[in-house]
Tab-separated table of C-alpha atoms in Angstrom:
chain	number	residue	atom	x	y	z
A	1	UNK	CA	-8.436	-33.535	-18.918
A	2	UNK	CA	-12.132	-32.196	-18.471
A	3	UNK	CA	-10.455	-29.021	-17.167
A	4	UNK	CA	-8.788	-27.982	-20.698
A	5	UNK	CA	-12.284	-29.337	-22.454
A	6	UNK	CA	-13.992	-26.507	-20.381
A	7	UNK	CA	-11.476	-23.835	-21.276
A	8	UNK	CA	-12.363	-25.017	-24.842
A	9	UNK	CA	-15.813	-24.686	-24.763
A	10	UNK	CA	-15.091	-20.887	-23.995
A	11	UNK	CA	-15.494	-18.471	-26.063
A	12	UNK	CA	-11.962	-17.019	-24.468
A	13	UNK	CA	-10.285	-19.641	-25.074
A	14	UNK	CA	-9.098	-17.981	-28.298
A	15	UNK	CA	-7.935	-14.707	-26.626
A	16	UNK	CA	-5.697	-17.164	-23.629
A	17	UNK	CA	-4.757	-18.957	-26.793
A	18	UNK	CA	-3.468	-16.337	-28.622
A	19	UNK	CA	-2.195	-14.536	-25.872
A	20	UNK	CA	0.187	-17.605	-24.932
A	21	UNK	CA	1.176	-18.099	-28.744
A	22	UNK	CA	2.239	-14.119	-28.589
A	23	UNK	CA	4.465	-14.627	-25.569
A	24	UNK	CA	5.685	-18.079	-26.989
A	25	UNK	CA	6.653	-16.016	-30.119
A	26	UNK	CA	8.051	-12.987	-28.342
A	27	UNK	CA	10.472	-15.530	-26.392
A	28	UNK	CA	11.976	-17.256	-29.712
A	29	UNK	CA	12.027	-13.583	-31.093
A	30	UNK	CA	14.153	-12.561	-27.885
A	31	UNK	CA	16.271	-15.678	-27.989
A	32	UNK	CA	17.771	-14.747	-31.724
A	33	UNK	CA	17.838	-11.289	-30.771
A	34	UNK	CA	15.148	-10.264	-32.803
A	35	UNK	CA	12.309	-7.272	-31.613
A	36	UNK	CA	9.546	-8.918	-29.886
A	37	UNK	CA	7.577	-5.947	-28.472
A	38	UNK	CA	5.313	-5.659	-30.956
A	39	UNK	CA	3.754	-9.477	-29.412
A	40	UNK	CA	3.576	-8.311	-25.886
A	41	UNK	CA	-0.213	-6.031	-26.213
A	42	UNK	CA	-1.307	-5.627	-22.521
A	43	UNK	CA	-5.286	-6.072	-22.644
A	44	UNK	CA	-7.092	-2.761	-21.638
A	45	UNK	CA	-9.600	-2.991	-18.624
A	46	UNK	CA	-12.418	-2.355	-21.138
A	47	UNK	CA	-11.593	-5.715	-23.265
A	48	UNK	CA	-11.353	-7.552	-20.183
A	49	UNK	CA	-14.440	-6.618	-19.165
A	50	UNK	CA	-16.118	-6.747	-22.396
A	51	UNK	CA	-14.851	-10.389	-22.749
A	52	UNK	CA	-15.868	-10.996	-19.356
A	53	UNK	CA	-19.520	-9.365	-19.498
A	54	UNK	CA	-22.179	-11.101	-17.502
A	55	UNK	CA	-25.216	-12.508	-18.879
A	56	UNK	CA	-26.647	-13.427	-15.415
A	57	UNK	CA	-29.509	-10.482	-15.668
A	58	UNK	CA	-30.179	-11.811	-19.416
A	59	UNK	CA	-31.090	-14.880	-18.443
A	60	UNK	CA	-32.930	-13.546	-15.441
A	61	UNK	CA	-31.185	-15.833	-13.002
A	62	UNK	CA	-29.599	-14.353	-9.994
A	63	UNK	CA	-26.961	-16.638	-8.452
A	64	UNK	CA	-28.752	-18.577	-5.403
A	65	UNK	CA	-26.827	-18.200	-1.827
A	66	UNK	CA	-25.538	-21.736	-1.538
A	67	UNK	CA	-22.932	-23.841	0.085
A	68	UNK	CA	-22.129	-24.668	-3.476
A	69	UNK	CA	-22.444	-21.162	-5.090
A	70	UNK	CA	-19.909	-19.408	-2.239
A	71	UNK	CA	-17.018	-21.888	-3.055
A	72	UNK	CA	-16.687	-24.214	-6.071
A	73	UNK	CA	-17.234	-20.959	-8.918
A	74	UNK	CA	-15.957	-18.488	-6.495
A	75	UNK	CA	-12.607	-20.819	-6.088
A	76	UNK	CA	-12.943	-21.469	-9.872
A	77	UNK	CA	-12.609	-17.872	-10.818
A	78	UNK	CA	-9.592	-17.145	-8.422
A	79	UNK	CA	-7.479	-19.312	-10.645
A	80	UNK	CA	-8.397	-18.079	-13.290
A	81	UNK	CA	-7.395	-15.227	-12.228
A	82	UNK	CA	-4.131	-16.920	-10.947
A	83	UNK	CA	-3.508	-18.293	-14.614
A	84	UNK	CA	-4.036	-14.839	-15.761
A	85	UNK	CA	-1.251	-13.150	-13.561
A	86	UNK	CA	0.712	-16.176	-14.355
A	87	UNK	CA	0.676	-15.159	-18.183
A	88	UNK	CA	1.783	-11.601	-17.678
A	89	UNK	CA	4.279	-12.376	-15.206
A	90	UNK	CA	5.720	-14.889	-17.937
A	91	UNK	CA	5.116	-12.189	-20.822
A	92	UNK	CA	6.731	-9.430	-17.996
A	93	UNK	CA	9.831	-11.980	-17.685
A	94	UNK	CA	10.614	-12.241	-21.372
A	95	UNK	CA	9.796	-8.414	-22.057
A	96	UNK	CA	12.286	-7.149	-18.897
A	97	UNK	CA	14.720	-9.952	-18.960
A	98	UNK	CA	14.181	-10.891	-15.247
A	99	UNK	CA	14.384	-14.708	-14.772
A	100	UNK	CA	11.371	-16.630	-14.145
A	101	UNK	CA	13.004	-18.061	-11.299
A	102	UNK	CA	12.891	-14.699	-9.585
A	103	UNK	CA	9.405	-13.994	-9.719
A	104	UNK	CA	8.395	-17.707	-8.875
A	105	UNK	CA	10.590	-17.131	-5.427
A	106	UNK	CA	9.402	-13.566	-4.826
A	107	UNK	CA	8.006	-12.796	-2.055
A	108	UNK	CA	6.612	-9.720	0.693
A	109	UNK	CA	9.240	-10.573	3.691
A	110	UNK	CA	11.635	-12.900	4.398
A	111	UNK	CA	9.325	-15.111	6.767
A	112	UNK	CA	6.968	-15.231	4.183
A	113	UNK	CA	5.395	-17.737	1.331
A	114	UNK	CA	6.979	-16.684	-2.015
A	115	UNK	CA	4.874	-16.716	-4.781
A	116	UNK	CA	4.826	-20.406	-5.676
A	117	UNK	CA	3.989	-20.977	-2.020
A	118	UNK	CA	0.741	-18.655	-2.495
A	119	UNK	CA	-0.389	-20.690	-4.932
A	120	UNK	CA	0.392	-24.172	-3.353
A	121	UNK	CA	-1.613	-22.300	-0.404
A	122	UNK	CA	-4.418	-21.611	-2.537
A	123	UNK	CA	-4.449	-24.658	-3.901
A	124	UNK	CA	-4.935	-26.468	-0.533
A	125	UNK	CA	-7.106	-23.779	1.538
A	126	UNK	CA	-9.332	-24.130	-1.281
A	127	UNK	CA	-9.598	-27.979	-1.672
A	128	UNK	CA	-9.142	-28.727	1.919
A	129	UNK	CA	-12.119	-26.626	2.714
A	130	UNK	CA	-14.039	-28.774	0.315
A	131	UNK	CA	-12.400	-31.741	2.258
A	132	UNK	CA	-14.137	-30.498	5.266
A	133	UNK	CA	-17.389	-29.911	3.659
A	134	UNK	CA	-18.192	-33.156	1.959
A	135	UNK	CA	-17.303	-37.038	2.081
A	136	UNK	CA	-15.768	-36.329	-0.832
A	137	UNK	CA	-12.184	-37.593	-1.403
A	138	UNK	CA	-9.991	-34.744	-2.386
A	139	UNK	CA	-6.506	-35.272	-4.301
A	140	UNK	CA	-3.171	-34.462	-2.327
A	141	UNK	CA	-0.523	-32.397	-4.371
A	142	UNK	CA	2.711	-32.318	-2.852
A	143	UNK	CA	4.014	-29.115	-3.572
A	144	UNK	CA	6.518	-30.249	-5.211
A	145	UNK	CA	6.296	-27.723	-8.283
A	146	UNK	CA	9.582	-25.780	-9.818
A	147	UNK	CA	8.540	-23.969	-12.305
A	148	UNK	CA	5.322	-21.798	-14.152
A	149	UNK	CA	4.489	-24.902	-15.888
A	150	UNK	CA	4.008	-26.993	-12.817
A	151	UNK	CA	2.304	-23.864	-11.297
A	152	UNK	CA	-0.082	-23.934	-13.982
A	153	UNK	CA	-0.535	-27.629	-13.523
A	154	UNK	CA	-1.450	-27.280	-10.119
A	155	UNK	CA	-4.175	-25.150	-10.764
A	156	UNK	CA	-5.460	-27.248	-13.564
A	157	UNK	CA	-5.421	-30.370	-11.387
A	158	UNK	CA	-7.167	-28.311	-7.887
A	159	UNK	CA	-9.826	-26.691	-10.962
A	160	UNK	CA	-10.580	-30.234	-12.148
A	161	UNK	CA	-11.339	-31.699	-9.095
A	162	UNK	CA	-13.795	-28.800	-8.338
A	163	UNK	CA	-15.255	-29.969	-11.814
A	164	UNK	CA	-15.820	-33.183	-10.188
A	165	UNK	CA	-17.778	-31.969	-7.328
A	166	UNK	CA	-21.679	-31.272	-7.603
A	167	UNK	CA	-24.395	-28.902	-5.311
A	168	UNK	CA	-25.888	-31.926	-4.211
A	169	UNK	CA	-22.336	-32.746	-2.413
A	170	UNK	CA	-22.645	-29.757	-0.523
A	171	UNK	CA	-25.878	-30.108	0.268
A	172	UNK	CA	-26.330	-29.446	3.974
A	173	UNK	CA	-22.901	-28.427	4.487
A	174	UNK	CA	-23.710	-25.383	6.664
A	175	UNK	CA	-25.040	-27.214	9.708
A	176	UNK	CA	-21.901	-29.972	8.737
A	177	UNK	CA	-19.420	-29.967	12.124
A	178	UNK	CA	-15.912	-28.669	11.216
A	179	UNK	CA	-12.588	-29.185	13.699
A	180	UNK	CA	-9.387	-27.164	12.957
A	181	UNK	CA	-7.016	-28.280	15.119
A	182	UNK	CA	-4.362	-25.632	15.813
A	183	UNK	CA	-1.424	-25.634	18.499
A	184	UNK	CA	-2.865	-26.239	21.625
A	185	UNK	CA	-6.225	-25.393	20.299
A	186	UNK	CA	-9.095	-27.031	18.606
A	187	UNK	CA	-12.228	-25.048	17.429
A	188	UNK	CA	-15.371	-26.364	16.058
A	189	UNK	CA	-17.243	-24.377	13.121
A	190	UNK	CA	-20.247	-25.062	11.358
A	191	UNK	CA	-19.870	-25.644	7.755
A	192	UNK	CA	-21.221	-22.355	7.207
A	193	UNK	CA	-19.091	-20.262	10.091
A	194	UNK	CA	-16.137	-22.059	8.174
A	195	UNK	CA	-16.878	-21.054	4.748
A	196	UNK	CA	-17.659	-17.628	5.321
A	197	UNK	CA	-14.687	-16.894	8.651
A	198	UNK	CA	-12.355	-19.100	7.431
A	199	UNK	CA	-12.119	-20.766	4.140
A	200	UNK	CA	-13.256	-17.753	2.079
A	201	UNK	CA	-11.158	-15.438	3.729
A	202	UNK	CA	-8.154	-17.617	3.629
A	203	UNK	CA	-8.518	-18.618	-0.119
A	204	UNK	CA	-9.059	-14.434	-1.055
A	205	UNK	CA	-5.432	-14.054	0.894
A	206	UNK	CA	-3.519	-16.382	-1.174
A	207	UNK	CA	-5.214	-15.001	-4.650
A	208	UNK	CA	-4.492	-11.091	-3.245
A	209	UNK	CA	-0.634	-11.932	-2.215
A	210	UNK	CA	-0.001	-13.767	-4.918
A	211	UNK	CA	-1.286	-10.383	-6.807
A	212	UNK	CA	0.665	-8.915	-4.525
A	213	UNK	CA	4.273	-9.989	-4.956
A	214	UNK	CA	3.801	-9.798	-8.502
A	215	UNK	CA	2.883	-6.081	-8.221
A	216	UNK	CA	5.882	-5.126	-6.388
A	217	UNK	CA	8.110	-6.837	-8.691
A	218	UNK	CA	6.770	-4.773	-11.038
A	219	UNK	CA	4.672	-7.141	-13.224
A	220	UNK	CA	1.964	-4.737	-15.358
A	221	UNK	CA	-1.193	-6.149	-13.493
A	222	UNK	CA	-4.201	-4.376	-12.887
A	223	UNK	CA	-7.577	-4.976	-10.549
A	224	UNK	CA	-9.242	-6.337	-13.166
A	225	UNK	CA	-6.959	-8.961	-13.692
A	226	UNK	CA	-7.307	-9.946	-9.745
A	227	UNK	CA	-11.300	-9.376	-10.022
A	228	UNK	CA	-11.007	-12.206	-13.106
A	229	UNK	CA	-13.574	-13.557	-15.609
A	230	UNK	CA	-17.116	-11.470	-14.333
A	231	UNK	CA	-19.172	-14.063	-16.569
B	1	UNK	CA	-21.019	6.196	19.449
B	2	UNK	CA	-22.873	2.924	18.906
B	3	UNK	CA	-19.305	0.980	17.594
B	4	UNK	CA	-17.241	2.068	20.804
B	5	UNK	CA	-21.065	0.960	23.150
B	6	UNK	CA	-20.553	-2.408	21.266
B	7	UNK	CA	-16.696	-2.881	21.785
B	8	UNK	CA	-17.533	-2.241	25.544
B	9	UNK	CA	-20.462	-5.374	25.351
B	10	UNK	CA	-17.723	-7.729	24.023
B	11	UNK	CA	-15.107	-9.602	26.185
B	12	UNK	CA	-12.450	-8.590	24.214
B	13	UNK	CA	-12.235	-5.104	25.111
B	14	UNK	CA	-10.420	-5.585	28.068
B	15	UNK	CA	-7.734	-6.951	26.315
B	16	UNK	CA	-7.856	-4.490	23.403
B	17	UNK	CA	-7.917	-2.054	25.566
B	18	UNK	CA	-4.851	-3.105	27.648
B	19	UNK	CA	-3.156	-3.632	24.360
B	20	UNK	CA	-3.609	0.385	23.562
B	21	UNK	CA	-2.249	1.268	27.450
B	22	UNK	CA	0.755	-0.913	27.143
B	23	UNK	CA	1.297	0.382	23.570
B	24	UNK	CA	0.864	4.686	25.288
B	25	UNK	CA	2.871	3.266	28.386
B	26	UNK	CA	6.194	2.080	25.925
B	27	UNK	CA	5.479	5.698	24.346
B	28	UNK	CA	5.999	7.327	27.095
B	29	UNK	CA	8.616	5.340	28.385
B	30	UNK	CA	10.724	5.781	24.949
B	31	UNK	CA	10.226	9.479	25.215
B	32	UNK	CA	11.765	9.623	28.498
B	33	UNK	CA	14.663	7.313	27.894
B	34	UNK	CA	13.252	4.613	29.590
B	35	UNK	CA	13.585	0.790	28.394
B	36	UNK	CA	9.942	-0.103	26.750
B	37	UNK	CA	10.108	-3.336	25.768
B	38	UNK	CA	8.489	-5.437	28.314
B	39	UNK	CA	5.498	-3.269	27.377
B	40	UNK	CA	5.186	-5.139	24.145
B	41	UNK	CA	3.981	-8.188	24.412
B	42	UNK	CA	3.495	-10.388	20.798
B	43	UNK	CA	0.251	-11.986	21.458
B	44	UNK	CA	0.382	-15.639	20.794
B	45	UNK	CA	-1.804	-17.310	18.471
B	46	UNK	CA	-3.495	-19.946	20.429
B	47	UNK	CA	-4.790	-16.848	22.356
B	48	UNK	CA	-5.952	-14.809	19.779
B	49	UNK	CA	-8.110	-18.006	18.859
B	50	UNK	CA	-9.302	-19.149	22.533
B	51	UNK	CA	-10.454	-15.392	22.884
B	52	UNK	CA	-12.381	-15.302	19.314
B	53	UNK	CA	-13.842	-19.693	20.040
B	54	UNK	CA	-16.830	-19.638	17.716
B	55	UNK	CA	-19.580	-20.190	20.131
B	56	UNK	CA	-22.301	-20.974	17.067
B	57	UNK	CA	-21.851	-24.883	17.727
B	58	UNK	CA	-23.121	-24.681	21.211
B	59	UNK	CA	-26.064	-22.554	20.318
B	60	UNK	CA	-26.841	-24.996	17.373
B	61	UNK	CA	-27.338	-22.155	15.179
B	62	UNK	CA	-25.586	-22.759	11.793
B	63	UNK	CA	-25.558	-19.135	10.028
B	64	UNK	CA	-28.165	-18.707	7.063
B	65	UNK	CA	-26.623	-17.755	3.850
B	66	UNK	CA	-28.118	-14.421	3.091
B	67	UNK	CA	-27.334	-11.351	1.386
B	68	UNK	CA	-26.497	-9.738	5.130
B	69	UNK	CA	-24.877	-12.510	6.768
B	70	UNK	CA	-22.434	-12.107	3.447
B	71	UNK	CA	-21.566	-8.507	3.868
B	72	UNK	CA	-22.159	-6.789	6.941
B	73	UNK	CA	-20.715	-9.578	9.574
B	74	UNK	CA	-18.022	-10.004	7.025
B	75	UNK	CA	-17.238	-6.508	6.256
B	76	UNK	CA	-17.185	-5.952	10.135
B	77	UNK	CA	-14.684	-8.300	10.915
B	78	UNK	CA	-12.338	-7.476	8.418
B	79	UNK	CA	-12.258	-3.985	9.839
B	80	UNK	CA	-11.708	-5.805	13.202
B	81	UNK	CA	-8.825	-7.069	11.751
B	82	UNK	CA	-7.785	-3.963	10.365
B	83	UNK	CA	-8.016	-2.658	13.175
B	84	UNK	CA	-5.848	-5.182	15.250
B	85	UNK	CA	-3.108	-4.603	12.501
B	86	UNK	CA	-2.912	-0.917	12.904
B	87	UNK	CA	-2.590	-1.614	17.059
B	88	UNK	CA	0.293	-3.947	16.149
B	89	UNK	CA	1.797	-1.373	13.470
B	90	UNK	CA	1.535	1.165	15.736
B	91	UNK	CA	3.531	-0.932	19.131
B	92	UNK	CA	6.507	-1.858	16.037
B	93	UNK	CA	6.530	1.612	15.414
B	94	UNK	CA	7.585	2.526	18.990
B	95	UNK	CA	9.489	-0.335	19.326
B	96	UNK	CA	11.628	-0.170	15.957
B	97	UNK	CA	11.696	3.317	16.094
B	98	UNK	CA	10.632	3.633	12.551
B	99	UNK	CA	8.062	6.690	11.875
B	100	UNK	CA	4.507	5.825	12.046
B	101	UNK	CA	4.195	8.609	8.560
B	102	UNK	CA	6.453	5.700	7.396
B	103	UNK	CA	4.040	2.841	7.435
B	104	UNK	CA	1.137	5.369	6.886
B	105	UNK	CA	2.437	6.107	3.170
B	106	UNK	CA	3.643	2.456	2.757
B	107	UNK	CA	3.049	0.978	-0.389
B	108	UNK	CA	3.936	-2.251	-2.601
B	109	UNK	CA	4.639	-0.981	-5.772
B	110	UNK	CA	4.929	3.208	-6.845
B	111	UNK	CA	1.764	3.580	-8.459
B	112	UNK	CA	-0.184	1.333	-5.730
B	113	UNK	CA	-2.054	2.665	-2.740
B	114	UNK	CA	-0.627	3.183	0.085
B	115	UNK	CA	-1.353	1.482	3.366
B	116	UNK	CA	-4.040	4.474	4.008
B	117	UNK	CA	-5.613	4.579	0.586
B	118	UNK	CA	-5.987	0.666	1.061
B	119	UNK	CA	-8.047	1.504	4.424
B	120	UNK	CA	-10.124	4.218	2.426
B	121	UNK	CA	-10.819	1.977	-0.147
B	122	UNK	CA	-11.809	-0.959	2.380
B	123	UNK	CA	-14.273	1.710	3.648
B	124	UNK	CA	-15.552	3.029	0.226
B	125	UNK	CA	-16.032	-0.806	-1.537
B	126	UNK	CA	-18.190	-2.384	1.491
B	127	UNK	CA	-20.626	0.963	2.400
B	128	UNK	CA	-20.450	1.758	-1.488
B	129	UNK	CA	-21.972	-1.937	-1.794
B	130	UNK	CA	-24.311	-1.107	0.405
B	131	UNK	CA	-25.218	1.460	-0.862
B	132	UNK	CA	-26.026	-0.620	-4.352
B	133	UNK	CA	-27.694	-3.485	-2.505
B	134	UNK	CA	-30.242	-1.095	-0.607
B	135	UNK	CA	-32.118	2.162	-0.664
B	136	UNK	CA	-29.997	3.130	2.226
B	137	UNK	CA	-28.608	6.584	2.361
B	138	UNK	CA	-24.714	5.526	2.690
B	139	UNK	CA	-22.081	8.549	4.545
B	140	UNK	CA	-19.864	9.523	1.958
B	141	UNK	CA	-15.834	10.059	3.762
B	142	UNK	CA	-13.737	12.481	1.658
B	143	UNK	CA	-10.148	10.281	2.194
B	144	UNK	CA	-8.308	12.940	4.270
B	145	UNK	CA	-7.056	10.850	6.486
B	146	UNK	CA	-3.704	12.340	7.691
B	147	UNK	CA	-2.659	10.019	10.756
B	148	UNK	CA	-3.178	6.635	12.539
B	149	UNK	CA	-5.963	7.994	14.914
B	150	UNK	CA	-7.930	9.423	11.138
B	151	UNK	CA	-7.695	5.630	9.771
B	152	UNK	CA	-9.034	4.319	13.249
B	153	UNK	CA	-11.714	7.123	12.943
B	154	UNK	CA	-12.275	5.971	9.364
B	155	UNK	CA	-12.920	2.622	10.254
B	156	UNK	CA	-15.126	3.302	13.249
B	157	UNK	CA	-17.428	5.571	11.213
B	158	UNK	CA	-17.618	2.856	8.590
B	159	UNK	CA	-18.489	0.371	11.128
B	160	UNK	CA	-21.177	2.856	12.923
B	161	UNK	CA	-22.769	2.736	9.470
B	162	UNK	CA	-23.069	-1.288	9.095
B	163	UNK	CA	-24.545	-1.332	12.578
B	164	UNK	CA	-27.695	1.066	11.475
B	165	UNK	CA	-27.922	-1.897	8.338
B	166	UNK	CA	-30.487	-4.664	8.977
B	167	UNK	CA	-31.116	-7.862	7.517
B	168	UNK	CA	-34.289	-6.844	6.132
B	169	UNK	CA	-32.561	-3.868	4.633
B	170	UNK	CA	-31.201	-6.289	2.305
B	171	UNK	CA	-33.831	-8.633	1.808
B	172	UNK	CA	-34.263	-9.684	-2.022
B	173	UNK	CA	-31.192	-7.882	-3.188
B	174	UNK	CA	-29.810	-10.699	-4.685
B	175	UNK	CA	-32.425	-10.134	-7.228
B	176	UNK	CA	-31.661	-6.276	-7.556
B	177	UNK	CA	-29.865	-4.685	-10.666
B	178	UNK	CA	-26.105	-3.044	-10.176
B	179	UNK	CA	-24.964	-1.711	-12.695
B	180	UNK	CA	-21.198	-0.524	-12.642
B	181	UNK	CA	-19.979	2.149	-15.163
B	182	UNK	CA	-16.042	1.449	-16.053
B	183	UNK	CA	-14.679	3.778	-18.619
B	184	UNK	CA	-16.291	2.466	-22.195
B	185	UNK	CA	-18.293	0.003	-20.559
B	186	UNK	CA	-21.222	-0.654	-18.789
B	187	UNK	CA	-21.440	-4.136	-16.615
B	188	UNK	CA	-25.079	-5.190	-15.263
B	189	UNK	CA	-24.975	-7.381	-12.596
B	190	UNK	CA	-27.798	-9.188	-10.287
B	191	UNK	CA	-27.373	-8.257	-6.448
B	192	UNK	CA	-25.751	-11.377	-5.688
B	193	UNK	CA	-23.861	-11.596	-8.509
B	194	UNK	CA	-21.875	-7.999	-7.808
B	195	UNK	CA	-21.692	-9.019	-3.901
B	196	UNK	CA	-19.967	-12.346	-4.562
B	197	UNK	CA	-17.978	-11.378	-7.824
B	198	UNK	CA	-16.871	-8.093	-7.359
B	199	UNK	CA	-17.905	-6.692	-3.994
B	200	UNK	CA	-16.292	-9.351	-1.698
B	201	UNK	CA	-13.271	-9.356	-3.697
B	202	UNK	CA	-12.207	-6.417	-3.915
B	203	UNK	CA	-13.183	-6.090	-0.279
B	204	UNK	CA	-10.605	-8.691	0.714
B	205	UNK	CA	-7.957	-7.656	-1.580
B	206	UNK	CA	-7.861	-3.837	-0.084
B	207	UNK	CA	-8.019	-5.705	3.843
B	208	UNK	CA	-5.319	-8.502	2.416
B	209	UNK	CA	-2.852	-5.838	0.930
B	210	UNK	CA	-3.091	-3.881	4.316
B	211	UNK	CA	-1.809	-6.712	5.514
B	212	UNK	CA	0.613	-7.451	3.136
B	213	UNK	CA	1.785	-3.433	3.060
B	214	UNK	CA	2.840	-4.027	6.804
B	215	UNK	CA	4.294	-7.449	6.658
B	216	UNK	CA	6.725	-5.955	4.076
B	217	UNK	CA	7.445	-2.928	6.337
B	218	UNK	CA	8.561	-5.751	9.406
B	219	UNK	CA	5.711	-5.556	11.298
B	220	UNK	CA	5.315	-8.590	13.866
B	221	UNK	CA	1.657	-9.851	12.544
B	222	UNK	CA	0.686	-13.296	11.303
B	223	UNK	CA	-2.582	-14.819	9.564
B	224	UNK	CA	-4.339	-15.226	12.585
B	225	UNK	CA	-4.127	-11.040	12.220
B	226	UNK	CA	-5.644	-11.319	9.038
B	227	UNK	CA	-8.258	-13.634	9.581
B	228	UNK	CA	-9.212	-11.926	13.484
B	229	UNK	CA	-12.436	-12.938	15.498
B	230	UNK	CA	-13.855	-16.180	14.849
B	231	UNK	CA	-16.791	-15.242	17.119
């Protein structure tokens, strides 16, 4: 899949690698019974940020104000920075001994989206909004996952679509009519009143609750790992 | 002050302001004895949204993607919002009973900020972007907010300062160096690089986690709370 050909032509890649292998090996460690703190390093802000450092000034290219440039890399990051909560939650589950299960149902109050449902959320508000932007056709999930795995497939599948899609798709999108339909209401946007009132804020919502929930279940996240990749 | 002149221009006001009076009338009301309730009326949300109906449509002007029209109109309606969710914490309080110190000190997780430090940092990340992105001399606020009225002074100073901030203020700050010292580490970013990795963010995580802070606590608000004026 083009997304996991990306992620390889990283120079991260090695670090996610090795970081999954650790909690891989910490969770056969736990299951004989055997000491498996010594796999479980949390990265230090400084690494992240080292790892992350950008080279935009370098090349003496600031990032253009575009349709394109305010959604497909700024959606593109946030799950990143989904996958990355998603690996310390995992590594926080096998270190503490709280079930998976628990943190993929956790949520802020009863009458709200547990975790997996931030996600799904994410997923959609993210694609839909693309949906509404383009003639592009967009792939329905049915949020149908059950476990971290299928979490983590979701995001791969919503990333790779936005791999698909181009700045010449978006092209014009800000003066593009957009209809949300909500009870007894319908209210038009331009593509550009969507992104910015709408999509955007919707989309940063999902990423910060999902951050959220795994904060107060006491998963050892930082800001940095909600700010993400900076490169 | 020029935020309160502005809040009397727009046709919401009335509505805000009965909002406050109903919420002072139940005050009084529970003080004396008296049954409050039909005081506190849950706005729907087909309301909230036929009193924020984008009008940019009819005027035919799609919004430009700038440096400004990316911060200030953004930053000012999440403080809108923020606003909005402290009226609505504020009625629960006198409804439920529950202290209003209570939600004022509410927090996710034990070494998390509280539902004031989130509003103080709200404040500090958009002016302190700002105050990267132009040669503007930005108020500095020293975070003693004690009470509900401090974090609706808070915001209203904040907001005071966007309204002094013109477009041209920010004119070719994409292009302009920030550079953010963490501890060990140095990042250099282009204007629009910091606004749209780092500054927008962490903008919308302190606004969602206000959000989510109260949500926990019981309080009555939905997304259409979060995402406030579509105007």
């Amino acid at each position: 899949m083009k997304v996991s050909l990306k992620f390889r032509r990283c120079h991260c890649v090695s670090k996610v690698a090795r970081h999954r292998a650790q909690i891989e090996r910490a969770r056969i460690l736990f299951r004989i019974g055997k000491d498996f703190r010594g796999w479980l390093n949390p990265t230090p802000l400084d690494t992240i940020y080292q790892r992350h450092r950008p080279q935009s000034l370098k090349r003496g290219n600031p990032m253009p104000l575009t349709m394109y440039t305010l959604s497909i890399p700024v959606f593109t990051r946030g799950f990143s920075a989904l996958g990355g909560l998603l690996d310390k939650a995992e590594a926080f589950a096998v270190e503490s001994g709280m079930p998976l299960d628990e943190l993929f149902n956790a949520r802020l109050a009863p009458d709200m989206l547990p975790l997996s449902g931030q996600i799904q959320r994410a997923s959609d508000t993210s694609k839909n909004a693309i949906a509404r932007l383009t003639t592009l056709e967009v792939p329905r999930f049915p949020d149908d996952e059950q476990s971290f795995a299928d979490l983590r497939a979701r995001i791969a599948k919503t990333v790779a679509f936005f791999e698909t899609v181009t700045p010449e798709n978006l092209d014009g999108s800000e003066q593009r009519e957009v209809i949300l339909n909500f009870p007894n209401l319908k209210v038009n946007f331009s593509g550009s009143d969507y992104l910015l009132k709408f999509a955007l804020p919707n989309f940063y919502f999902h990423v910060t609750t999902a951050y959220d929930i795994l904060r107060h279940k006491g998963v050892p996240i930082g800001k940095a790992d909600f700010i993400g990749g900076l490169d």
